[in-house]
mmCIF file of C-alpha atoms and ligand atoms in Angstrom:
data_model
loop_
_atom_site.group_PDB
_atom_site.id
_atom_site.type_symbol
_atom_site.label_atom_id
_atom_site.label_comp_id
_atom_site.label_asym_id
_atom_site.label_seq_id
_atom_site.Cartn_x
_atom_site.Cartn_y
_atom_site.Cartn_z
ATOM 1 C CA MET G 1 -65.451 262.380 7.592
ATOM 2 C CA GLN G 2 -62.389 264.137 6.691
ATOM 3 C CA ASN G 3 -63.394 266.371 4.771
ATOM 4 C CA TYR G 4 -66.193 267.313 6.970
ATOM 5 C CA ALA G 5 -63.900 267.859 9.948
ATOM 6 C CA ASP G 6 -61.607 269.366 7.489
ATOM 7 C CA ALA G 7 -64.340 271.944 6.678
ATOM 8 C CA ILE G 8 -65.144 272.751 10.373
ATOM 9 C CA ARG G 9 -61.384 273.166 10.812
ATOM 10 C CA HIS G 10 -61.188 275.732 7.905
ATOM 11 C CA LEU G 11 -64.163 277.398 9.149
ATOM 12 C CA ILE G 12 -63.293 277.982 12.832
ATOM 13 C CA THR G 13 -59.722 279.567 11.678
ATOM 14 C CA ARG G 14 -60.962 281.224 8.910
ATOM 15 C CA HIS G 15 -63.697 282.955 11.412
ATOM 16 C CA ALA G 16 -61.557 282.447 14.716
ATOM 17 C CA THR G 17 -61.706 286.522 15.731
ATOM 18 C CA GLY G 18 -65.050 286.707 14.883
ATOM 19 C CA LEU G 19 -66.045 283.619 16.867
ATOM 20 C CA ALA G 20 -63.688 284.823 19.833
ATOM 21 C CA VAL G 21 -65.065 288.165 19.762
ATOM 22 C CA ALA G 22 -68.636 286.600 20.132
ATOM 23 C CA CYS G 23 -68.180 284.760 22.736
ATOM 24 C CA ILE G 24 -66.555 287.137 24.376
ATOM 25 C CA ALA G 25 -69.518 289.784 24.486
ATOM 26 C CA GLY G 26 -71.673 286.944 25.113
ATOM 27 C CA ALA G 27 -70.032 286.466 28.372
ATOM 28 C CA GLY G 28 -69.630 289.954 28.929
ATOM 29 C CA ILE G 29 -73.559 290.718 28.342
ATOM 30 C CA LEU G 30 -73.996 287.611 30.891
ATOM 31 C CA ALA G 31 -71.630 289.133 33.400
ATOM 32 C CA LEU G 32 -73.139 292.200 32.986
ATOM 33 C CA ARG G 33 -76.856 291.024 33.427
ATOM 34 C CA ARG G 34 -75.872 289.365 36.815
ATOM 35 C CA TRP G 35 -74.135 292.197 37.911
ATOM 36 C CA MET G 36 -76.979 294.573 37.506
ATOM 37 C CA ALA G 37 -79.425 292.462 38.427
ATOM 38 C CA GLY G 38 -79.669 294.191 42.053
ATOM 39 C CA GLY G 39 -81.916 292.293 45.268
ATOM 40 C CA VAL G 40 -85.147 291.884 45.614
ATOM 41 C CA CYS G 41 -87.629 292.973 48.889
ATOM 42 C CA ARG G 42 -87.746 289.924 51.152
ATOM 43 C CA SER G 43 -90.835 290.989 53.362
ATOM 44 C CA LYS G 44 -93.407 288.755 53.524
ATOM 45 C CA VAL G 45 -95.490 291.791 54.980
ATOM 46 C CA ARG G 46 -99.048 291.272 54.419
ATOM 47 C CA LEU G 47 -101.299 294.588 53.813
ATOM 48 C CA ASP G 48 -104.786 292.855 54.145
ATOM 49 C CA GLY G 49 -107.385 295.774 55.353
ATOM 50 C CA LYS G 50 -104.769 298.750 54.395
ATOM 51 C CA THR G 51 -105.179 300.628 51.442
ATOM 52 C CA VAL G 52 -102.080 301.767 49.133
ATOM 53 C CA LEU G 53 -102.576 304.606 45.972
ATOM 54 C CA ILE G 54 -99.621 304.473 43.650
ATOM 55 C CA THR G 55 -99.769 307.486 41.281
ATOM 56 C CA GLY G 56 -98.852 306.400 37.492
ATOM 57 C CA ALA G 57 -99.333 302.908 37.780
ATOM 58 C CA ASN G 58 -100.748 302.093 34.513
ATOM 59 C CA THR G 59 -97.281 300.935 33.511
ATOM 60 C CA GLY G 60 -93.826 300.176 34.216
ATOM 61 C CA ILE G 61 -92.429 300.582 37.922
ATOM 62 C CA GLY G 62 -95.831 301.880 39.107
ATOM 63 C CA LYS G 63 -97.885 298.984 37.747
ATOM 64 C CA GLU G 64 -95.135 296.377 38.916
ATOM 65 C CA THR G 65 -95.299 298.231 42.644
ATOM 66 C CA ALA G 66 -98.882 298.031 42.221
ATOM 67 C CA LEU G 67 -98.850 294.215 41.814
ATOM 68 C CA ASP G 68 -97.105 293.459 44.545
ATOM 69 C CA MET G 69 -99.215 295.434 46.752
ATOM 70 C CA ALA G 70 -102.526 293.692 45.534
ATOM 71 C CA LYS G 71 -100.629 290.166 46.441
ATOM 72 C CA ARG G 72 -99.998 291.252 49.724
ATOM 73 C CA GLY G 73 -103.899 291.736 50.157
ATOM 74 C CA ALA G 74 -104.185 295.492 50.296
ATOM 75 C CA ARG G 75 -106.799 297.797 48.172
ATOM 76 C CA VAL G 76 -104.597 299.552 45.325
ATOM 77 C CA ILE G 77 -105.682 302.663 43.738
ATOM 78 C CA LEU G 78 -104.587 303.398 40.769
ATOM 79 C CA ALA G 79 -104.053 307.245 40.277
ATOM 80 C CA CYS G 80 -103.654 307.479 36.250
ATOM 81 C CA ARG G 81 -104.370 309.996 33.996
ATOM 82 C CA ASP G 82 -105.276 307.717 31.147
ATOM 83 C CA VAL G 83 -108.193 305.725 32.943
ATOM 84 C CA THR G 84 -108.673 303.363 29.977
ATOM 85 C CA ARG G 85 -104.683 302.059 29.962
ATOM 86 C CA ALA G 86 -105.498 301.820 33.514
ATOM 87 C CA CYS G 87 -108.627 299.946 33.976
ATOM 88 C CA ILE G 88 -106.603 297.472 31.429
ATOM 89 C CA ALA G 89 -103.804 297.550 33.893
ATOM 90 C CA ALA G 90 -106.252 297.322 36.798
ATOM 91 C CA ASP G 91 -107.584 294.039 35.558
ATOM 92 C CA GLU G 92 -104.404 292.091 34.912
ATOM 93 C CA ILE G 93 -103.195 292.550 38.391
ATOM 94 C CA ARG G 94 -106.664 291.672 39.706
ATOM 95 C CA GLN G 95 -106.081 288.854 37.544
ATOM 96 C CA GLN G 96 -102.284 288.048 38.401
ATOM 97 C CA SER G 97 -103.225 288.882 42.435
ATOM 98 C CA GLY G 98 -106.540 287.209 42.466
ATOM 99 C CA ASN G 99 -107.418 290.345 44.660
ATOM 100 C CA GLY G 100 -110.381 292.247 43.792
ATOM 101 C CA ASN G 101 -109.855 295.024 45.693
ATOM 102 C CA VAL G 102 -108.031 297.323 42.748
ATOM 103 C CA VAL G 103 -109.386 300.321 41.783
ATOM 104 C CA VAL G 104 -108.879 303.191 39.225
ATOM 105 C CA LYS G 105 -108.903 306.659 39.983
ATOM 106 C CA LYS G 106 -108.385 309.656 37.509
ATOM 107 C CA LEU G 107 -105.512 311.813 38.240
ATOM 108 C CA ASP G 108 -103.483 314.307 35.787
ATOM 109 C CA LEU G 109 -100.596 315.621 37.720
ATOM 110 C CA ALA G 110 -100.318 318.093 35.166
ATOM 111 C CA SER G 111 -103.321 319.856 36.094
ATOM 112 C CA LEU G 112 -103.607 321.053 39.898
ATOM 113 C CA GLN G 113 -107.571 320.741 39.660
ATOM 114 C CA SER G 114 -106.906 317.238 38.684
ATOM 115 C CA VAL G 115 -104.831 317.096 41.755
ATOM 116 C CA ARG G 116 -107.499 318.406 44.247
ATOM 117 C CA ASP G 117 -110.339 316.399 42.717
ATOM 118 C CA LEU G 118 -108.668 313.208 43.428
ATOM 119 C CA ALA G 119 -107.773 314.340 46.627
ATOM 120 C CA LYS G 120 -111.269 315.289 47.410
ATOM 121 C CA ASP G 121 -112.358 311.940 46.307
ATOM 122 C CA VAL G 122 -109.936 309.900 48.501
ATOM 123 C CA GLU G 123 -110.733 312.020 51.477
ATOM 124 C CA GLU G 124 -114.369 311.494 50.859
ATOM 125 C CA ASN G 125 -114.798 307.922 50.183
ATOM 126 C CA GLU G 126 -111.638 306.144 51.427
ATOM 127 C CA GLU G 127 -111.690 305.412 55.164
ATOM 128 C CA ARG G 128 -107.745 305.338 55.131
ATOM 129 C CA LEU G 129 -104.882 305.535 53.316
ATOM 130 C CA ASP G 130 -101.929 303.754 54.881
ATOM 131 C CA ILE G 131 -99.001 304.005 51.738
ATOM 132 C CA LEU G 132 -98.916 306.830 49.343
ATOM 133 C CA ILE G 133 -96.019 306.170 46.570
ATOM 134 C CA ASN G 134 -95.932 309.026 44.524
ATOM 135 C CA ASN G 135 -94.247 306.978 41.399
ATOM 136 C CA ALA G 136 -95.233 308.867 38.238
ATOM 137 C CA GLY G 137 -92.826 310.884 35.985
ATOM 138 C CA VAL G 138 -91.984 312.502 32.759
ATOM 139 C CA MET G 139 -88.669 312.264 31.655
ATOM 140 C CA MET G 140 -87.059 314.944 28.904
ATOM 141 C CA CYS G 141 -89.840 316.003 27.252
ATOM 142 C CA PRO G 142 -89.897 319.035 24.866
ATOM 143 C CA LYS G 143 -90.561 322.497 26.392
ATOM 144 C CA TRP G 144 -94.121 321.927 27.693
ATOM 145 C CA LYS G 145 -96.306 323.776 30.255
ATOM 146 C CA THR G 146 -98.638 322.383 32.942
ATOM 147 C CA ASP G 147 -102.384 323.510 32.647
ATOM 148 C CA ASP G 148 -101.236 325.729 35.351
ATOM 149 C CA GLY G 149 -98.183 327.173 33.189
ATOM 150 C CA PHE G 150 -95.628 325.317 34.988
ATOM 151 C CA GLU G 151 -92.708 323.471 33.507
ATOM 152 C CA MET G 152 -93.640 319.427 32.683
ATOM 153 C CA GLN G 153 -91.534 317.789 34.497
ATOM 154 C CA PHE G 154 -90.927 320.269 37.433
ATOM 155 C CA GLY G 155 -94.990 320.424 37.463
ATOM 156 C CA VAL G 156 -95.923 316.636 37.017
ATOM 157 C CA ASN G 157 -92.937 315.017 39.179
ATOM 158 C CA HIS G 158 -92.574 317.535 41.923
ATOM 159 C CA LEU G 159 -95.405 320.328 42.179
ATOM 160 C CA GLY G 160 -97.919 318.135 41.142
ATOM 161 C CA HIS G 161 -97.059 315.153 43.923
ATOM 162 C CA PHE G 162 -96.488 317.977 46.783
ATOM 163 C CA LEU G 163 -100.003 319.019 46.631
ATOM 164 C CA LEU G 164 -100.936 315.798 46.521
ATOM 165 C CA THR G 165 -99.341 314.701 49.481
ATOM 166 C CA ASN G 166 -99.786 317.616 51.521
ATOM 167 C CA LEU G 167 -103.793 316.997 50.411
ATOM 168 C CA LEU G 168 -103.940 313.499 51.846
ATOM 169 C CA LEU G 169 -101.610 313.635 55.092
ATOM 170 C CA ASP G 170 -104.448 314.223 57.537
ATOM 171 C CA LEU G 171 -105.875 310.718 55.887
ATOM 172 C CA LEU G 172 -102.338 309.657 56.456
ATOM 173 C CA LYS G 173 -101.834 310.726 59.837
ATOM 174 C CA LYS G 174 -105.119 309.313 60.625
ATOM 175 C CA SER G 175 -103.902 305.743 59.537
ATOM 176 C CA THR G 176 -100.823 305.576 61.092
ATOM 177 C CA PRO G 177 -98.279 304.011 61.388
ATOM 178 C CA SER G 178 -98.221 304.618 57.454
ATOM 179 C CA ARG G 179 -96.017 305.456 54.312
ATOM 180 C CA VAL G 180 -95.261 308.060 51.652
ATOM 181 C CA VAL G 181 -92.608 306.766 49.163
ATOM 182 C CA ILE G 182 -91.294 309.203 46.491
ATOM 183 C CA VAL G 183 -89.694 307.860 43.793
ATOM 184 C CA SER G 184 -86.696 309.934 42.686
ATOM 185 C CA SER G 185 -83.939 308.871 40.482
ATOM 186 C CA LEU G 186 -79.967 308.729 40.512
ATOM 187 C CA ALA G 187 -80.270 312.013 38.072
ATOM 188 C CA HIS G 188 -80.776 314.063 41.347
ATOM 189 C CA GLU G 189 -77.134 313.840 42.103
ATOM 190 C CA LYS G 190 -76.486 316.694 39.214
ATOM 191 C CA GLY G 191 -79.326 318.124 39.897
ATOM 192 C CA ILE G 192 -79.769 322.124 40.361
ATOM 193 C CA ILE G 193 -82.926 323.955 41.763
ATOM 194 C CA ASP G 194 -82.732 327.145 39.910
ATOM 195 C CA PHE G 195 -84.778 329.804 42.044
ATOM 196 C CA ASP G 196 -84.099 332.389 39.824
ATOM 197 C CA ASP G 197 -85.899 330.315 37.123
ATOM 198 C CA ILE G 198 -87.657 327.533 38.214
ATOM 199 C CA HIS G 199 -89.805 326.717 35.298
ATOM 200 C CA LEU G 200 -86.544 327.079 33.064
ATOM 201 C CA ASP G 201 -88.099 330.156 30.842
ATOM 202 C CA VAL G 202 -85.032 331.592 29.761
ATOM 203 C CA GLN G 203 -82.955 328.820 28.654
ATOM 204 C CA TYR G 204 -84.885 325.281 28.770
ATOM 205 C CA GLU G 205 -82.803 322.479 28.628
ATOM 206 C CA ARG G 206 -84.427 319.079 29.074
ATOM 207 C CA GLU G 207 -81.934 317.275 30.740
ATOM 208 C CA THR G 208 -81.647 319.742 33.283
ATOM 209 C CA SER G 209 -85.371 320.037 34.092
ATOM 210 C CA TYR G 210 -85.406 316.611 35.097
ATOM 211 C CA ARG G 211 -82.425 316.842 37.234
ATOM 212 C CA GLN G 212 -84.031 319.539 39.071
ATOM 213 C CA SER G 213 -87.452 317.826 39.286
ATOM 214 C CA LYS G 214 -85.653 314.403 40.682
ATOM 215 C CA LEU G 215 -83.333 316.869 42.922
ATOM 216 C CA ALA G 216 -86.701 318.600 44.268
ATOM 217 C CA ASN G 217 -88.240 314.933 44.955
ATOM 218 C CA VAL G 218 -85.419 314.000 47.465
ATOM 219 C CA LEU G 219 -85.675 317.614 49.086
ATOM 220 C CA PHE G 220 -89.141 317.651 49.481
ATOM 221 C CA CYS G 221 -88.720 313.873 51.306
ATOM 222 C CA ARG G 222 -86.148 315.038 54.108
ATOM 223 C CA GLU G 223 -88.399 318.611 54.591
ATOM 224 C CA LEU G 224 -91.490 316.188 54.989
ATOM 225 C CA ALA G 225 -89.802 313.924 57.322
ATOM 226 C CA SER G 226 -88.607 316.714 59.602
ATOM 227 C CA ARG G 227 -91.912 318.530 59.754
ATOM 228 C CA LEU G 228 -93.926 314.551 60.611
ATOM 229 C CA GLN G 229 -91.528 313.724 63.031
ATOM 230 C CA GLY G 230 -93.302 311.708 65.958
ATOM 231 C CA THR G 231 -96.809 311.740 63.988
ATOM 232 C CA GLY G 232 -96.137 308.043 62.665
ATOM 233 C CA VAL G 233 -96.096 308.951 58.922
ATOM 234 C CA THR G 234 -92.605 308.402 57.393
ATOM 235 C CA VAL G 235 -91.181 309.449 54.131
ATOM 236 C CA TYR G 236 -88.498 307.834 51.691
ATOM 237 C CA SER G 237 -87.020 308.504 48.582
ATOM 238 C CA LEU G 238 -85.616 306.626 46.300
ATOM 239 C CA HIS G 239 -83.674 305.636 42.952
ATOM 240 C CA PRO G 240 -85.373 302.123 41.653
ATOM 241 C CA GLY G 241 -82.092 301.784 38.947
ATOM 242 C CA VAL G 242 -82.165 301.473 35.501
ATOM 243 C CA ILE G 243 -85.198 299.771 34.000
ATOM 244 C CA ARG G 244 -86.445 298.896 30.955
ATOM 245 C CA THR G 245 -89.903 301.166 30.992
ATOM 246 C CA GLU G 246 -91.807 303.944 28.548
ATOM 247 C CA LEU G 247 -89.652 306.425 30.365
ATOM 248 C CA GLY G 248 -87.362 307.248 27.344
ATOM 249 C CA ARG G 249 -90.477 307.854 25.254
ATOM 250 C CA HIS G 250 -89.501 311.586 24.435
ATOM 251 C CA LEU G 251 -86.239 310.778 24.724
ATOM 252 C CA LEU G 252 -85.383 307.685 21.696
ATOM 253 C CA PRO G 253 -87.598 309.688 19.039
ATOM 254 C CA THR G 254 -85.065 312.533 19.353
ATOM 255 C CA LEU G 255 -82.119 310.388 18.968
ATOM 256 C CA ALA G 256 -79.892 310.056 15.718
ATOM 257 C CA LEU G 257 -79.641 306.571 13.765
ATOM 258 C CA TRP G 258 -76.361 305.665 15.068
ATOM 259 C CA GLN G 259 -77.455 306.643 18.526
ATOM 260 C CA ARG G 260 -80.250 304.338 18.761
ATOM 261 C CA ILE G 261 -78.056 301.487 17.309
ATOM 262 C CA VAL G 262 -75.847 301.953 20.322
ATOM 263 C CA VAL G 263 -78.547 302.233 22.953
ATOM 264 C CA THR G 264 -80.411 299.056 21.494
ATOM 265 C CA PRO G 265 -78.102 296.729 23.298
ATOM 266 C CA ILE G 266 -78.157 298.761 26.363
ATOM 267 C CA ILE G 267 -82.009 298.196 26.500
ATOM 268 C CA MET G 268 -81.942 295.013 26.465
ATOM 269 C CA LEU G 269 -79.181 294.920 29.070
ATOM 270 C CA ILE G 270 -81.047 297.098 31.628
ATOM 271 C CA LYS G 271 -83.568 295.582 34.587
ATOM 272 C CA SER G 272 -86.954 294.838 34.209
ATOM 273 C CA PRO G 273 -90.298 296.715 35.871
ATOM 274 C CA ALA G 274 -90.563 293.704 38.923
ATOM 275 C CA ALA G 275 -87.051 293.945 39.348
ATOM 276 C CA GLY G 276 -87.144 297.793 39.364
ATOM 277 C CA ALA G 277 -90.121 298.185 41.521
ATOM 278 C CA GLN G 278 -88.076 296.407 44.271
ATOM 279 C CA THR G 279 -86.820 299.427 45.934
ATOM 280 C CA SER G 280 -90.289 301.060 46.084
ATOM 281 C CA ILE G 281 -91.583 297.521 47.593
ATOM 282 C CA TYR G 282 -89.176 298.064 49.926
ATOM 283 C CA CYS G 283 -89.686 301.585 51.388
ATOM 284 C CA ALA G 284 -93.181 301.072 51.641
ATOM 285 C CA VAL G 285 -93.992 297.796 53.545
ATOM 286 C CA ASP G 286 -90.070 296.448 55.025
ATOM 287 C CA GLU G 287 -90.171 296.478 58.489
ATOM 288 C CA SER G 288 -86.806 297.164 59.183
ATOM 289 C CA GLN G 289 -87.796 300.648 58.271
ATOM 290 C CA ALA G 290 -90.522 301.462 59.969
ATOM 291 C CA ASN G 291 -88.604 303.664 61.732
ATOM 292 C CA ALA G 292 -86.688 305.753 59.360
ATOM 293 C CA SER G 293 -87.788 309.018 57.873
ATOM 294 C CA GLY G 294 -86.295 311.403 55.229
ATOM 295 C CA LEU G 295 -83.676 308.344 53.735
ATOM 296 C CA TYR G 296 -82.655 307.961 50.205
ATOM 297 C CA TYR G 297 -82.580 304.536 48.973
ATOM 298 C CA ARG G 298 -80.932 302.807 46.682
ATOM 299 C CA GLN G 299 -80.008 299.305 45.999
ATOM 300 C CA GLU G 300 -76.771 297.749 46.357
ATOM 301 C CA GLN G 301 -75.861 295.429 43.596
ATOM 302 C CA ARG G 302 -76.807 291.653 43.381
ATOM 303 C CA ASP G 303 -76.378 289.913 46.785
ATOM 304 C CA PRO G 304 -75.344 285.760 45.793
ATOM 305 C CA GLY G 305 -78.384 283.590 46.000
ATOM 306 C CA ASP G 306 -81.007 286.768 45.057
ATOM 307 C CA ASP G 307 -83.495 285.271 42.608
ATOM 308 C CA LEU G 308 -84.129 287.879 40.110
HETATM 309 N N1 NAP I 1 -86.886 303.936 34.068
HETATM 310 C C1 NAP I 1 -85.916 304.035 34.736
HETATM 311 O O1 NAP I 1 -84.855 303.710 34.575
HETATM 312 C C2 NAP I 1 -86.166 304.801 36.137
HETATM 313 C C3 NAP I 1 -85.031 305.792 36.612
HETATM 314 C C4 NAP I 1 -84.975 306.585 37.483
HETATM 315 C C5 NAP I 1 -85.913 306.877 37.654
HETATM 316 N N2 NAP I 1 -87.296 306.614 37.430
HETATM 317 C C6 NAP I 1 -88.373 307.461 37.807
HETATM 318 O O2 NAP I 1 -89.504 306.104 38.074
HETATM 319 C C7 NAP I 1 -91.027 306.357 37.802
HETATM 320 C C8 NAP I 1 -91.529 305.690 37.300
HETATM 321 O O3 NAP I 1 -91.507 305.849 35.838
HETATM 322 P P1 NAP I 1 -91.460 304.623 34.735
HETATM 323 O O4 NAP I 1 -89.722 304.330 34.626
HETATM 324 O O5 NAP I 1 -92.216 303.153 34.938
HETATM 325 O O6 NAP I 1 -91.832 305.339 33.328
HETATM 326 P P2 NAP I 1 -93.345 304.945 32.770
HETATM 327 O O7 NAP I 1 -93.847 303.643 32.088
HETATM 328 O O8 NAP I 1 -92.666 305.782 31.753
HETATM 329 O O9 NAP I 1 -94.395 305.144 33.573
HETATM 330 C C9 NAP I 1 -94.127 306.398 34.383
HETATM 331 C C10 NAP I 1 -96.080 307.001 34.728
HETATM 332 O O10 NAP I 1 -95.775 308.130 35.228
HETATM 333 C C11 NAP I 1 -96.817 308.170 34.363
HETATM 334 N N3 NAP I 1 -97.416 310.026 33.885
HETATM 335 C C12 NAP I 1 -96.583 310.575 33.493
HETATM 336 N N4 NAP I 1 -97.264 312.386 33.644
HETATM 337 C C13 NAP I 1 -98.423 311.527 34.171
HETATM 338 C C14 NAP I 1 -99.121 313.081 34.489
HETATM 339 N N5 NAP I 1 -99.182 314.489 33.967
HETATM 340 N N6 NAP I 1 -100.283 312.192 35.265
HETATM 341 C C15 NAP I 1 -100.269 311.661 35.828
HETATM 342 N N7 NAP I 1 -99.400 310.512 35.578
HETATM 343 C C16 NAP I 1 -98.221 310.878 34.742
HETATM 344 C C17 NAP I 1 -97.564 307.836 32.968
HETATM 345 O O11 NAP I 1 -98.823 307.649 32.555
HETATM 346 P P3 NAP I 1 -99.183 307.400 30.951
HETATM 347 O O12 NAP I 1 -98.818 306.097 30.652
HETATM 348 O O13 NAP I 1 -100.594 308.012 30.743
HETATM 349 O O14 NAP I 1 -98.406 308.355 30.142
HETATM 350 C C18 NAP I 1 -97.162 306.761 33.783
HETATM 351 O O15 NAP I 1 -98.478 305.606 34.481
HETATM 352 C C19 NAP I 1 -90.784 308.040 37.534
HETATM 353 O O16 NAP I 1 -90.958 308.874 38.325
HETATM 354 C C20 NAP I 1 -89.017 307.940 36.901
HETATM 355 O O17 NAP I 1 -88.864 309.125 37.236
HETATM 356 C C21 NAP I 1 -87.024 305.541 36.524
HETATM 357 C C1 NAG I 2 -89.079 301.384 66.193
HETATM 358 O O1 NAG I 2 -89.643 301.886 67.261
HETATM 359 C C2 NAG I 2 -90.217 301.401 68.236
HETATM 360 C C3 NAG I 2 -90.918 302.057 69.403
HETATM 361 O O2 NAG I 2 -89.596 302.804 69.939
HETATM 362 C C4 NAG I 2 -89.867 300.142 68.509
HETATM 363 O O3 NAG I 2 -90.704 299.324 69.699
HETATM 364 C C5 NAG I 2 -89.420 298.765 67.280
HETATM 365 O O4 NAG I 2 -88.859 298.373 67.430
HETATM 366 C C6 NAG I 2 -88.535 299.988 66.467
HETATM 367 N N1 NAG I 2 -88.679 298.948 64.789
HETATM 368 C C7 NAG I 2 -87.450 298.925 64.253
HETATM 369 C C8 NAG I 2 -87.572 298.364 62.781
HETATM 370 O O5 NAG I 2 -86.589 299.587 64.759
#
């Protein structure tokens, strides 16, 4: 017995520093997780009889937003470029929400023709559109072009959504009170609109491009809100938080090994897509924001008692 206690004591003294570091790191990660968790949308509003269209809803933040809208009873349209993946997501959403009224429509925001086709389909076949959520996005891809020759990030994140929103405005106006929710990013804060080289042909920098596209989202929200004043259509832009999704798909493979090793624990810390959907949901349904328009939303840190 004595030997055993000695052995333990020996182990602790020998590895004291290591154990202390592990404990502090563990506690630190837990505290940071808690601090980063963020709030939830508490609105219990039902959306029975209403229609919601969400772009890029086959994965990530868009899929979780769609699930929430389905749980509230809405007819939910997943507007996605990969119809196969979108159908799988739609099945999951139907099962988890118990709402069978979830449909997939094809939308590739990197093609204005595809945007026009989708808008036409919606105009012709949908009776109403109560909530449009411009969620799809591409981040830090290589220097790619859309079908129409636009720089990819600006083309998908802003121009495609700009056209889509304008084409759906009549239907939104017929369905008032209705809302347009634009998923931007904190990255817009360092953004600059390069009017002389809007597609960054002269000097393409993937981060500069992402920031510009996300700033365009915020500016579009403000301008659209002012043009729609008094119509009953309100507009919101937002930062969802830093969320564990597929958004890093173009960035991660380009990182050096050491960078990936540094990034991995950070990825474990960041929020779930369900948490990331909360700000979109808040802007889409919360009663307190019914008369707000043109504003940018960003979650404050977690309130005591929040259950996420
Ligand atoms: N995650 C974060 O930390 C974070 C932070 C700030 C802002 N945001 C914003 O949040 C939004 C949602 O991103 P996420 O994090 O959920 O990323 P994600 O998991 O990569 O999802 C992005 C979605 O956009 C779709 N998409 C991409 N290009 C498209 C195109 N040409 N046409 C139609 N759909 C297209 C994707 O479809 P496929 O699956 O077919 O590619 C996918 O459904 C984005 O606007 C992003 O900028 C995210
Ligand atoms: C919005 O405006 C209407 C009409 O002025 C008012 O009745 C309602 O209480 C307002 N709602 C909020 C949440 O401010």
